[in-house]
Amino acid sequence: MQMEFQGKTVLVTGAGKGIGRATATMLAARGAEVVALTRSPSDLDSLKAEIGCRTIAVDLADPAATRAAAREAGPVDYLVNNAGTTALDSFLDLTVETMNHLLAVNTVAPMIVAQEYARDRIARGLKGSIVNVSSVSSFIGFADHAAYCASKGALDAMTRVMANELGRQGIRVNAVNPTVTLTPMAVKAWSDPAKSAGMMNRIPVGRFADPDDVAEVILYLLSDRAAMVNGIAMPVDGGFMIN
Ligand code: NDP
């Protein structure tokens, strides 16, 4: 397992921070050549200095720019659709603009990047594997998270269809669904101690996830060790979902 990604190239979106950065770093440590795609050039520069990856800066809310960036990123052996964003609004205050923005980044961008990846794999007669980073928010109606929950629920549904269609062409597609993970996004969503305490109480292992906890599961699902796993939405939640 130590160098199981030796000779493989992996595209990781949202590789600048948090779970994506941990995933890119773990992949590089296990031999992969990483193509890092994210928004902030400064994050790409620092990641490149750390792991020697190829870098592409793009705003994934822009579908045309996203498609061009996905084409520029290929060909790669594996894809991790990790980039995501959140917004906190009560349902009654939620605007169409916010809903559309979260759907664009969290659902439509993974669709576009996966289309470009899968078309290339199929054209070259090669198998592949995609991991979409979803959230336990796809299963739960967290207050103030309507747009986020909807975008991740749609991502899980799309993952199942992708697994069904692309699985027949040798490309497995799975989702990981983390609980609160200690990243810049979690600070935005869970900095209110009253909310985070309630969340923590429902996690039997007694802590939030670290980015590496999620990265380990992403690498497993990407790899041939998970050769018979296709179309799942896997909680990485310390047991949160059983409560
Ligand atoms: P962070 O906010 O820490 O990092 C997200 C990364 O995605 C950043 O590099 C960010 O770049 C990039 N990104 C966001 N929006 C865009 C965009 N429009 N275009 C290009 N890149 C973009 O998030 P996490 O690491 O916490 O989240 C990673 C994934 O995990 C997301 O899909 C999230 O929904 C999911 N998740 C996170 C949980 C958590 O508690 N942290 C729990 C469950 C799921 P930049 O900073 O430059 O915008």
XYZ file of C-alpha atoms and ligand atoms in Angstrom:
291
model
C 0.000 0.000 0.000
C 2.924 2.312 0.677
C 3.481 3.335 -2.970
C 0.270 1.956 -4.459
C -0.252 5.040 -6.667
C 3.235 4.860 -8.197
C 3.007 5.671 -11.915
C -0.586 6.945 -11.604
C -1.834 10.476 -12.219
C -4.724 11.825 -10.152
C -6.764 14.987 -10.682
C -7.882 16.513 -7.355
C -10.252 19.493 -7.408
C -10.243 21.902 -4.477
C -6.720 20.746 -3.678
C -5.739 24.077 -2.127
C -7.145 23.593 1.348
C -8.707 21.117 3.751
C -9.711 17.640 2.566
C -8.498 18.216 -0.995
C -5.061 19.311 0.144
C -4.780 16.331 2.518
C -5.832 14.015 -0.314
C -3.316 15.503 -2.760
C -0.550 15.255 -0.167
C -1.390 11.637 0.737
C -1.581 10.650 -2.932
C 1.824 12.195 -3.618
C 3.281 10.425 -0.578
C 2.006 7.126 -2.039
C 3.633 7.718 -5.398
C 0.999 9.551 -7.449
C 1.583 12.445 -9.760
C -1.098 14.962 -8.739
C -2.848 17.490 -10.945
C -4.193 20.087 -8.510
C -7.112 22.216 -9.679
C -8.526 24.948 -7.463
C -9.337 28.657 -7.299
C -6.605 30.417 -5.274
C -3.230 30.621 -7.081
C -1.395 31.130 -3.770
C -2.634 27.727 -2.524
C -1.509 26.118 -5.776
C 1.944 27.692 -5.449
C 2.425 26.453 -1.889
C 1.116 22.960 -2.736
C 3.407 22.760 -5.755
C 6.359 23.672 -3.548
C 5.363 20.891 -1.110
C 4.501 17.990 -3.413
C 5.639 19.001 -6.919
C 2.212 18.769 -8.569
C 0.893 20.241 -11.812
C -1.461 23.138 -11.070
C -4.514 24.671 -12.728
C -6.355 27.727 -11.358
C -10.052 28.002 -12.192
C -13.338 29.146 -10.692
C -15.535 26.028 -10.750
C -18.670 28.179 -10.653
C -17.954 29.000 -14.331
C -19.037 25.987 -16.454
C -17.123 26.931 -19.620
C -13.904 27.645 -17.731
C -14.396 24.413 -15.772
C -14.707 22.336 -18.945
C -11.595 23.958 -20.423
C -9.666 23.336 -17.179
C -10.801 19.693 -17.042
C -9.562 19.167 -20.610
C -6.262 20.842 -19.778
C -5.907 18.583 -16.708
C -6.186 15.313 -18.633
C -5.253 12.661 -19.315
C -5.250 11.303 -15.743
C -5.805 7.831 -14.285
C -8.144 8.826 -11.428
C -10.407 11.733 -10.445
C -11.298 13.166 -7.027
C -14.147 15.684 -7.279
C -13.523 17.334 -3.915
C -14.034 21.096 -4.333
C -17.115 22.402 -2.601
C -18.497 25.462 -0.968
C -21.182 26.303 1.575
C -23.491 29.118 2.622
C -25.590 29.536 5.729
C -29.107 30.885 5.208
C -32.422 30.018 6.759
C -34.686 28.468 4.147
C -36.874 31.578 4.021
C -33.851 33.817 3.403
C -32.229 31.577 0.796
C -31.841 33.367 -2.543
C -31.932 31.874 -6.022
C -28.406 33.232 -6.546
C -27.027 31.335 -3.542
C -28.856 28.139 -4.502
C -27.543 28.355 -8.068
C -23.997 29.094 -6.880
C -23.871 26.041 -4.592
C -25.387 23.819 -7.277
C -22.829 25.154 -9.786
C -19.798 24.435 -7.602
C -20.958 21.337 -5.688
C -22.958 19.493 -8.361
C -22.522 20.865 -11.888
C -18.716 21.250 -11.728
C -18.253 17.583 -10.642
C -20.498 16.594 -13.555
C -18.419 18.559 -16.085
C -15.034 17.392 -14.773
C -16.224 13.761 -14.632
C -17.593 13.949 -18.184
C -14.223 15.090 -19.530
C -12.372 12.466 -17.460
C -14.697 9.606 -18.454
C -14.820 10.517 -22.142
C -11.035 10.345 -22.264
C -10.858 7.000 -20.401
C -13.533 5.441 -22.598
C -11.983 6.782 -25.827
C -8.688 5.155 -24.855
C -10.308 1.885 -23.715
C -9.074 2.314 -20.155
C -10.736 1.595 -16.810
C -10.921 4.240 -14.110
C -12.289 5.394 -10.778
C -13.940 8.576 -9.551
C -14.597 9.668 -5.961
C -17.073 12.489 -5.403
C -16.724 14.228 -2.032
C -20.252 14.629 -0.707
C -21.335 15.080 2.936
C -23.602 13.637 5.623
C -25.617 16.751 4.696
C -27.036 14.751 1.804
C -28.848 12.516 4.330
C -29.803 15.074 7.021
C -31.831 18.298 7.020
C -29.395 20.551 8.866
C -30.947 23.929 9.687
C -29.603 26.808 7.565
C -28.055 24.377 5.032
C -30.838 24.038 2.435
C -28.669 24.881 -0.589
C -25.741 22.810 0.662
C -27.901 19.777 1.530
C -29.677 19.988 -1.839
C -26.388 20.211 -3.743
C -24.927 17.189 -1.944
C -28.141 15.160 -2.228
C -28.034 15.814 -5.963
C -24.353 14.821 -6.049
C -25.151 11.463 -4.389
C -28.003 10.837 -6.831
C -25.752 11.706 -9.779
C -23.046 9.419 -8.352
C -25.435 6.454 -8.493
C -26.333 7.153 -12.129
C -22.668 7.637 -13.024
C -21.842 4.329 -11.308
C -24.575 2.614 -13.291
C -23.640 4.052 -16.701
C -19.855 4.406 -16.357
C -19.474 1.193 -14.330
C -20.429 -0.709 -17.475
C -17.448 0.951 -19.179
C -15.019 -0.005 -16.401
C -15.145 3.263 -14.461
C -16.256 2.915 -10.828
C -17.862 5.964 -9.193
C -18.379 6.382 -5.445
C -19.093 9.160 -2.951
C -17.650 9.793 0.502
C -19.889 11.571 2.996
C -17.873 13.095 5.831
C -19.220 14.538 9.048
C -17.755 17.841 10.304
C -14.103 17.783 9.268
C -11.609 20.222 10.718
C -10.964 22.456 7.680
C -11.560 26.138 6.803
C -15.086 25.197 5.606
C -15.963 23.667 8.982
C -14.931 26.862 10.720
C -17.425 28.721 8.529
C -20.289 26.274 9.138
C -19.749 25.083 12.714
C -17.998 27.860 14.671
C -21.101 28.405 16.851
C -20.283 26.280 19.975
C -23.988 25.532 20.614
C -24.338 23.947 17.167
C -20.998 22.135 17.183
C -21.619 20.640 20.663
C -24.932 19.160 19.500
C -23.210 17.713 16.446
C -20.302 16.313 18.453
C -22.681 14.607 20.926
C -24.095 12.539 18.068
C -20.668 11.211 17.018
C -19.962 8.000 19.000
C -16.180 8.155 18.490
C -16.257 11.520 20.262
C -14.500 13.789 17.800
C -14.843 15.512 14.438
C -12.958 14.095 11.440
C -9.464 15.167 10.456
C -8.817 15.757 6.742
C -6.542 12.666 6.730
C -9.426 10.463 8.008
C -11.373 11.390 4.876
C -8.354 11.230 2.547
C -7.665 7.606 3.599
C -11.172 6.560 2.530
C -10.923 8.508 -0.731
C -7.656 6.719 -1.604
C -9.172 3.337 -0.753
C -12.220 3.914 -2.975
C -10.046 5.213 -5.830
C -7.752 2.202 -5.731
C -8.158 -1.345 -7.050
C -8.503 -2.480 -3.420
C -12.117 -1.311 -3.824
C -12.525 -3.039 -7.208
C -16.032 -4.332 -6.357
C -17.295 -1.119 -4.715
C -19.397 0.985 -7.078
C -22.156 3.541 -6.508
C -21.995 3.896 -2.731
C -22.315 6.983 -0.550
C -19.951 6.103 2.280
C -20.273 7.990 5.571
C -16.936 8.943 7.132
C -18.582 10.101 10.304
C -17.473 8.179 13.391
C -20.974 6.666 13.574
C -22.946 9.937 13.341
C -25.439 8.363 10.924
C -26.479 5.587 13.350
C -27.719 8.075 15.950
P -12.333 24.038 2.287
O -13.200 25.244 2.186
O -11.393 23.902 3.399
O -11.554 23.808 0.894
C -12.302 23.763 -0.284
C -11.373 23.817 -1.476
O -12.211 23.885 -2.656
C -10.516 25.073 -1.463
O -9.250 24.797 -2.002
C -11.321 26.016 -2.357
O -10.551 26.992 -3.005
C -11.886 25.057 -3.384
N -13.041 25.693 -3.996
C -14.174 26.105 -3.400
N -14.949 26.754 -4.278
C -14.275 26.744 -5.453
C -14.557 27.266 -6.740
N -15.669 27.957 -7.005
N -13.652 27.067 -7.718
C -12.509 26.394 -7.488
N -12.179 25.894 -6.298
C -13.064 26.073 -5.286
O -13.360 22.823 2.280
P -13.220 21.325 2.865
O -11.868 20.783 2.649
O -13.823 21.326 4.197
O -14.267 20.628 1.878
C -13.871 19.764 0.815
C -15.090 18.982 0.399
O -15.554 18.233 1.511
C -16.263 19.862 -0.064
O -16.904 19.274 -1.153
C -17.154 19.881 1.155
O -18.499 20.129 0.809
C -16.932 18.495 1.705
N -17.250 18.328 3.119
C -16.624 19.076 4.091
C -16.964 18.901 5.417
C -16.340 19.699 6.519
O -16.861 19.669 7.634
N -15.236 20.386 6.296
C -17.961 17.901 5.825
C -18.535 17.161 4.740
C -18.175 17.373 3.447
P -10.594 28.549 -2.481
O -10.326 28.507 -1.011
O -9.520 29.164 -3.274
O -11.962 29.017 -2.807
